[in-house]
C-alpha positions in Angstrom: 146.4 77.8 -6.0 143.8 78.2 -8.6 141.1 75.9 -9.4 142.7 75.0 -12.8 146.0 74.2 -11.1 144.2 71.9 -8.5 142.5 70.1 -11.5 145.8 69.1 -13.1 147.9 68.5 -10.0 145.5 65.9 -8.2 145.5 63.6 -11.2 149.4 64.2 -11.6 149.9 63.2 -8.0 147.6 60.2 -8.2 149.4 59.0 -11.2 152.7 59.2 -9.5 151.4 57.4 -6.4 150.0 54.6 -8.5 152.5 54.1 -11.2 153.5 50.5 -11.8 151.5 49.4 -8.8 148.6 46.8 -9.0 147.6 46.8 -5.3 147.7 49.4 -2.6 150.3 47.7 -0.3 152.8 47.4 -3.2 153.1 51.1 -3.2 154.3 51.0 0.4 156.8 48.2 -0.3 158.2 50.2 -3.2 158.7 53.4 -1.2 160.2 51.4 1.7 162.7 49.8 -0.8 163.6 53.3 -2.1 164.1 54.7 1.3 166.3 51.7 2.2 168.4 52.0 -0.9 168.9 55.7 -0.4 170.0 55.3 3.2 172.5 52.7 2.2 173.9 55.0 -0.4 174.2 57.8 2.1 176.1 55.6 4.7 178.4 54.2 1.9 179.3 57.8 0.9 179.9 58.7 4.5 182.3 55.7 5.0 184.0 56.8 1.7 184.5 60.3 3.0 185.7 59.2 6.4 188.2 56.8 4.7 189.6 59.6 2.7 190.6 61.5 5.8 194.3 60.6 6.6 194.9 59.5 10.2 197.0 62.1 12.0 
């Protein structure tokens, strides 16, 4: 990775991490909520897929 790329990637990563957060601990709460929602969606999709299989 070139020096120029690093100069752009670091601020972009920082902005992504701090976007819409006022305090550092809020970032962790937002990430945790995102993970919980994603897992809930995966579980719901799995249940739906299992329900679609006819019982033999």
